[in-house]
Short mmCIF file of C-alpha atoms in Angstrom, two decimals:
data_model
loop_
_atom_site.label_atom_id
_atom_site.label_comp_id
_atom_site.label_asym_id
_atom_site.label_seq_id
_atom_site.Cartn_x
_atom_site.Cartn_y
_atom_site.Cartn_z
CA MET A 1361 -9.31 4.29 -66.58
CA ASN A 1362 -7.47 7.50 -65.45
CA MET A 1363 -4.34 7.52 -63.42
CA LYS A 1364 -6.08 8.56 -60.22
CA LYS A 1365 -8.41 5.49 -60.29
CA LEU A 1366 -5.62 3.22 -61.26
CA THR A 1367 -3.45 4.46 -58.29
CA LEU A 1368 -6.51 3.88 -55.95
CA LEU A 1369 -7.11 0.39 -57.10
CA ILE A 1370 -3.45 -0.53 -56.68
CA ALA A 1371 -3.25 1.03 -53.19
CA THR A 1372 -6.48 -0.81 -52.26
CA ALA A 1373 -4.98 -4.18 -53.46
CA ILE A 1374 -1.85 -3.63 -51.56
CA LEU A 1375 -3.79 -2.82 -48.37
CA MET A 1376 -5.93 -5.88 -48.84
CA SER A 1377 -2.98 -8.22 -49.36
CA ALA A 1378 -1.33 -6.85 -46.23
CA CYS A 1379 -4.41 -7.61 -44.09
CA VAL A 1380 -4.75 -11.12 -45.30
CA LYS A 1381 -2.50 -13.36 -43.12
CA THR A 1382 -1.49 -16.83 -44.17
CA LYS A 1383 -2.66 -19.19 -41.44
CA GLU A 1384 0.24 -20.94 -39.88
CA PRO A 1385 0.11 -24.62 -39.56
CA THR A 1386 -0.79 -26.22 -36.26
CA ARG A 1387 2.44 -27.26 -34.46
CA PHE A 1388 2.35 -30.26 -32.09
CA SER A 1389 4.75 -31.84 -29.57
CA ILE A 1390 4.92 -35.19 -28.11
CA LEU A 1391 5.83 -36.34 -24.64
CA GLY A 1392 6.39 -40.12 -24.87
CA ASP A 1393 8.12 -43.42 -24.61
CA SER A 1394 9.31 -46.00 -27.14
CA TYR A 1395 5.86 -46.09 -28.80
CA SER A 1396 6.69 -42.71 -30.26
CA ALA A 1397 10.48 -42.83 -30.72
CA PHE A 1398 11.91 -43.07 -34.18
CA ASP A 1399 15.58 -42.82 -34.93
CA GLY A 1400 16.45 -39.33 -36.11
CA TYR A 1401 12.93 -37.98 -34.88
CA VAL A 1402 13.40 -37.24 -31.20
CA ASP A 1403 14.15 -34.01 -29.46
CA PRO A 1404 16.74 -33.71 -27.92
CA ASP A 1405 18.74 -36.09 -30.09
CA THR A 1406 20.51 -37.36 -27.01
CA ASN A 1407 17.30 -39.15 -26.01
CA ASP A 1408 18.15 -42.76 -25.40
CA PRO A 1409 20.77 -44.37 -27.72
CA TYR A 1410 18.19 -47.30 -27.91
CA ILE A 1411 15.55 -45.83 -30.09
CA HIS A 1412 12.78 -48.49 -30.55
CA TYR A 1413 11.88 -47.84 -34.10
CA PRO A 1414 12.50 -48.62 -37.04
CA GLN A 1415 11.69 -52.40 -36.33
CA ILE A 1416 8.85 -54.93 -36.27
CA GLY A 1417 7.78 -53.93 -39.61
CA VAL A 1418 7.64 -50.19 -38.90
CA THR A 1419 10.53 -49.19 -41.18
CA GLY A 1420 9.46 -45.71 -42.29
CA ILE A 1421 8.70 -42.56 -40.38
CA GLU A 1422 5.38 -42.27 -42.24
CA GLN A 1423 4.15 -45.44 -40.45
CA MET A 1424 4.46 -43.86 -36.91
CA TRP A 1425 1.17 -42.84 -35.45
CA TRP A 1426 2.12 -39.25 -34.88
CA ARG A 1427 3.29 -38.75 -38.56
CA GLN A 1428 -0.04 -40.38 -39.78
CA VAL A 1429 -1.87 -37.85 -37.76
CA ALA A 1430 0.25 -34.99 -38.86
CA ASP A 1431 -0.08 -36.03 -42.50
CA SER A 1432 -3.76 -36.20 -42.40
CA LEU A 1433 -4.21 -32.73 -40.67
CA ASN A 1434 -1.31 -30.95 -42.36
CA TRP A 1435 0.25 -30.40 -38.95
CA VAL A 1436 3.95 -29.76 -38.29
CA LEU A 1437 5.91 -31.53 -35.54
CA ASP A 1438 7.50 -29.11 -33.03
CA HIS A 1439 9.17 -31.47 -30.59
CA ASN A 1440 9.07 -35.35 -30.14
CA ASN A 1441 10.44 -35.62 -26.59
CA SER A 1442 10.18 -39.49 -26.49
CA PHE A 1443 12.54 -41.65 -24.49
CA SER A 1444 12.37 -45.39 -24.75
CA GLY A 1445 11.66 -47.23 -21.34
CA SER A 1446 10.79 -44.02 -19.44
CA LEU A 1447 8.25 -43.81 -16.75
CA VAL A 1448 5.81 -40.92 -16.09
CA CYS A 1449 6.94 -40.97 -12.39
CA ASN A 1450 10.35 -41.08 -10.67
CA TYR A 1451 9.92 -44.58 -9.51
CA ALA A 1452 13.19 -45.78 -11.18
CA ASP A 1453 14.98 -43.59 -8.49
CA PHE A 1454 14.52 -46.51 -6.22
CA ASP A 1455 16.52 -48.87 -8.64
CA GLY A 1456 19.93 -47.81 -7.48
CA GLY A 1457 20.52 -45.22 -10.22
CA SER A 1458 18.63 -46.83 -13.01
CA TYR A 1459 19.49 -45.61 -16.50
CA TYR A 1460 15.89 -44.45 -16.87
CA ALA A 1461 15.76 -42.44 -13.54
CA PRO A 1462 16.79 -39.04 -15.00
CA ASN A 1463 14.55 -39.50 -17.96
CA SER A 1464 11.02 -39.69 -16.48
CA PHE A 1465 8.33 -37.67 -18.14
CA ILE A 1466 8.26 -35.27 -15.24
CA ARG A 1467 11.97 -34.60 -15.83
CA ARG A 1468 11.66 -34.00 -19.53
CA MET A 1469 8.34 -32.17 -19.68
CA ASN A 1470 9.95 -28.80 -19.68
CA ASN A 1471 11.49 -29.42 -23.28
CA LEU A 1472 8.47 -29.38 -25.67
CA GLY A 1473 9.13 -26.32 -27.70
CA ASN A 1474 6.25 -23.94 -28.42
CA PRO A 1475 3.47 -26.19 -29.66
CA ASP A 1476 -0.38 -25.52 -30.27
CA VAL A 1477 -1.11 -29.23 -29.35
CA ILE A 1478 0.67 -31.59 -26.86
CA PHE A 1479 0.12 -35.37 -27.15
CA ILE A 1480 1.16 -37.39 -24.00
CA LEU A 1481 1.52 -41.07 -24.51
CA GLY A 1482 2.82 -42.87 -21.66
CA ALA A 1483 2.21 -45.02 -18.40
CA THR A 1484 3.04 -48.31 -19.97
CA ASN A 1485 6.41 -48.50 -18.25
CA ASP A 1486 5.00 -47.41 -14.93
CA VAL A 1487 2.72 -50.44 -14.74
CA TRP A 1488 5.20 -52.66 -16.37
CA ASN A 1489 7.92 -51.79 -13.79
CA GLY A 1490 5.32 -51.97 -10.84
CA ALA A 1491 5.48 -48.34 -10.00
CA PRO A 1492 3.10 -47.68 -6.98
CA PHE A 1493 -0.14 -45.78 -7.86
CA GLY A 1494 0.12 -43.62 -4.79
CA ASP A 1495 -2.56 -41.04 -3.64
CA TYR A 1496 -4.22 -38.36 -5.58
CA VAL A 1497 -2.24 -35.29 -4.86
CA TYR A 1498 -2.91 -31.92 -6.65
CA SER A 1499 -0.37 -29.52 -4.98
CA ASP A 1500 2.70 -29.27 -2.90
CA TRP A 1501 4.25 -32.55 -4.17
CA THR A 1502 7.23 -34.09 -2.33
CA GLU A 1503 10.03 -35.93 -3.99
CA GLU A 1504 8.68 -39.10 -2.43
CA GLN A 1505 5.16 -38.62 -3.87
CA LEU A 1506 6.66 -38.08 -7.36
CA CYS A 1507 7.99 -41.63 -7.22
CA SER A 1508 4.29 -42.78 -7.53
CA PHE A 1509 2.22 -42.57 -10.66
CA ARG A 1510 -0.81 -40.52 -9.60
CA PRO A 1511 0.93 -37.73 -7.94
CA ALA A 1512 3.45 -37.49 -10.80
CA LEU A 1513 0.80 -37.48 -13.35
CA ALA A 1514 -1.01 -34.60 -11.63
CA TYR A 1515 2.34 -32.74 -11.20
CA MET A 1516 3.03 -33.13 -15.00
CA LEU A 1517 -0.42 -31.89 -16.12
CA ASP A 1518 -0.28 -29.06 -13.64
CA PHE A 1519 3.03 -27.99 -15.02
CA LEU A 1520 2.17 -28.33 -18.73
CA LYS A 1521 -1.12 -26.29 -18.24
CA ARG A 1522 0.86 -23.59 -16.79
CA GLN A 1523 3.84 -23.64 -19.04
CA HIS A 1524 1.71 -23.92 -22.15
CA PRO A 1525 -1.38 -22.05 -21.27
CA HIS A 1526 -2.56 -21.69 -24.99
CA ALA A 1527 -1.78 -25.25 -25.98
CA LYS A 1528 -4.45 -28.08 -26.31
CA LEU A 1529 -3.42 -31.17 -24.31
CA TYR A 1530 -4.45 -34.69 -25.08
CA TYR A 1531 -3.40 -37.73 -22.96
CA LEU A 1532 -3.56 -40.77 -25.08
CA LEU A 1533 -4.35 -43.79 -22.71
CA GLU A 1534 -3.67 -47.32 -23.89
CA THR A 1535 -6.30 -49.22 -21.88
CA ASN A 1536 -4.55 -52.51 -22.02
CA PRO A 1537 -0.85 -51.70 -22.18
CA CYS A 1538 0.62 -55.06 -21.06
CA PRO A 1539 -1.79 -57.77 -22.01
CA GLY A 1540 -0.89 -61.04 -20.05
CA ALA A 1541 1.68 -59.15 -17.97
CA ILE A 1542 -0.47 -57.07 -15.61
CA ASP A 1543 -3.48 -58.18 -13.74
CA ALA A 1544 -7.04 -56.80 -14.19
CA GLU A 1545 -6.88 -54.77 -10.99
CA THR A 1546 -3.73 -52.95 -12.09
CA ARG A 1547 -5.27 -52.24 -15.55
CA LEU A 1548 -8.39 -50.81 -13.93
CA ASN A 1549 -6.41 -48.71 -11.49
CA LEU A 1550 -4.55 -47.34 -14.38
CA ILE A 1551 -7.52 -46.38 -16.27
CA GLU A 1552 -9.22 -44.83 -13.27
CA SER A 1553 -6.21 -42.83 -12.26
CA VAL A 1554 -5.70 -41.31 -15.80
CA HIS A 1555 -9.42 -40.51 -16.07
CA ARG A 1556 -9.65 -38.87 -12.68
CA VAL A 1557 -6.52 -36.76 -12.96
CA THR A 1558 -7.11 -35.74 -16.52
CA TYR A 1559 -10.67 -34.69 -15.52
CA HIS A 1560 -9.30 -32.68 -12.61
CA TYR A 1561 -7.07 -30.59 -15.00
CA ASN A 1562 -9.73 -30.50 -17.82
CA VAL A 1563 -7.27 -32.49 -20.16
CA ASP A 1564 -8.72 -34.48 -22.90
CA CYS A 1565 -8.27 -38.23 -22.40
CA VAL A 1566 -8.35 -40.37 -25.56
CA ASP A 1567 -8.78 -44.02 -24.67
CA LEU A 1568 -6.98 -46.41 -27.07
CA TYR A 1569 -8.23 -49.93 -27.53
CA ASP A 1570 -6.97 -53.13 -29.24
CA ILE A 1571 -3.57 -51.77 -30.16
CA HIS A 1572 -1.78 -54.60 -32.14
CA LYS A 1573 1.76 -55.35 -31.06
CA GLU A 1574 4.72 -57.37 -31.62
CA TRP A 1575 7.39 -57.69 -28.71
CA TRP A 1576 5.22 -55.46 -26.53
CA HIS A 1577 5.20 -52.64 -28.98
CA PRO A 1578 2.81 -51.31 -31.74
CA ASP A 1579 3.66 -52.81 -35.06
CA VAL A 1580 2.44 -51.45 -38.38
CA GLU A 1581 -1.21 -52.27 -37.66
CA GLY A 1582 -0.92 -50.98 -34.02
CA GLN A 1583 0.74 -47.61 -35.06
CA LYS A 1584 -2.13 -47.13 -37.54
CA GLY A 1585 -4.69 -48.09 -34.85
CA ILE A 1586 -3.29 -45.41 -32.59
CA ALA A 1587 -3.49 -42.83 -35.47
CA ASP A 1588 -6.94 -43.73 -36.50
CA GLN A 1589 -8.37 -43.47 -33.02
CA VAL A 1590 -6.57 -40.21 -32.45
CA LEU A 1591 -7.95 -38.76 -35.72
CA GLU A 1592 -11.40 -39.97 -34.87
CA TYR A 1593 -11.33 -38.22 -31.46
CA LEU A 1594 -9.93 -34.97 -33.08
CA SER A 1595 -12.73 -35.08 -35.62
CA MET A 1596 -15.17 -34.86 -32.85
CA SER A 1597 -13.47 -32.23 -30.80
CA VAL A 1598 -12.71 -28.40 -31.21
CA LEU A 1599 -9.11 -27.67 -31.12
#
């Protein structure tokens, strides 16, 4: 092989290698409550000195639902903005300056980094604390309306869609969040509310069933149940 051909081959190889881009891993963020909070794995790290996990058998980060999803798909966590006890809405404002009042989902939703995917897992504390459902409101929200679940949920999804136009949103809906503690009407209202508002904003809603718990929180089996159902849904959808 003469020098001219060798030089041409080397130049071609360099050009081809420059054109081949390594695909960056999918980055995901979480907006959540205690179901997703593990000590040392929340952003910002000032989120609630009472972090729910590790306990009730969930002792390692690899047992958390979102870590199982990440490990299965080779995804990378961007932000886990989860705060134990937090509501989606600002209903806690009525509770005389409740500790949770400044930490609702809609007051933390602007700190999720720059993810490709956003998981939202919440509403358990809204129904647990008796927050009103309110009306379906999709614009011009008032402070009073944001103390109810439906307007706050719409406000949150509207913001996230605009703030992260290229991210894929998934709302993870536990269909029976407080078994024995809320009545059937409240449960059905929750399901209908989330389905209706997510549909309005074209956000995927992943219904979660039969989440095993101890002390009102997913245990090892429950965390795996969430992960398995999320992975099953993702396997049937296009990111």
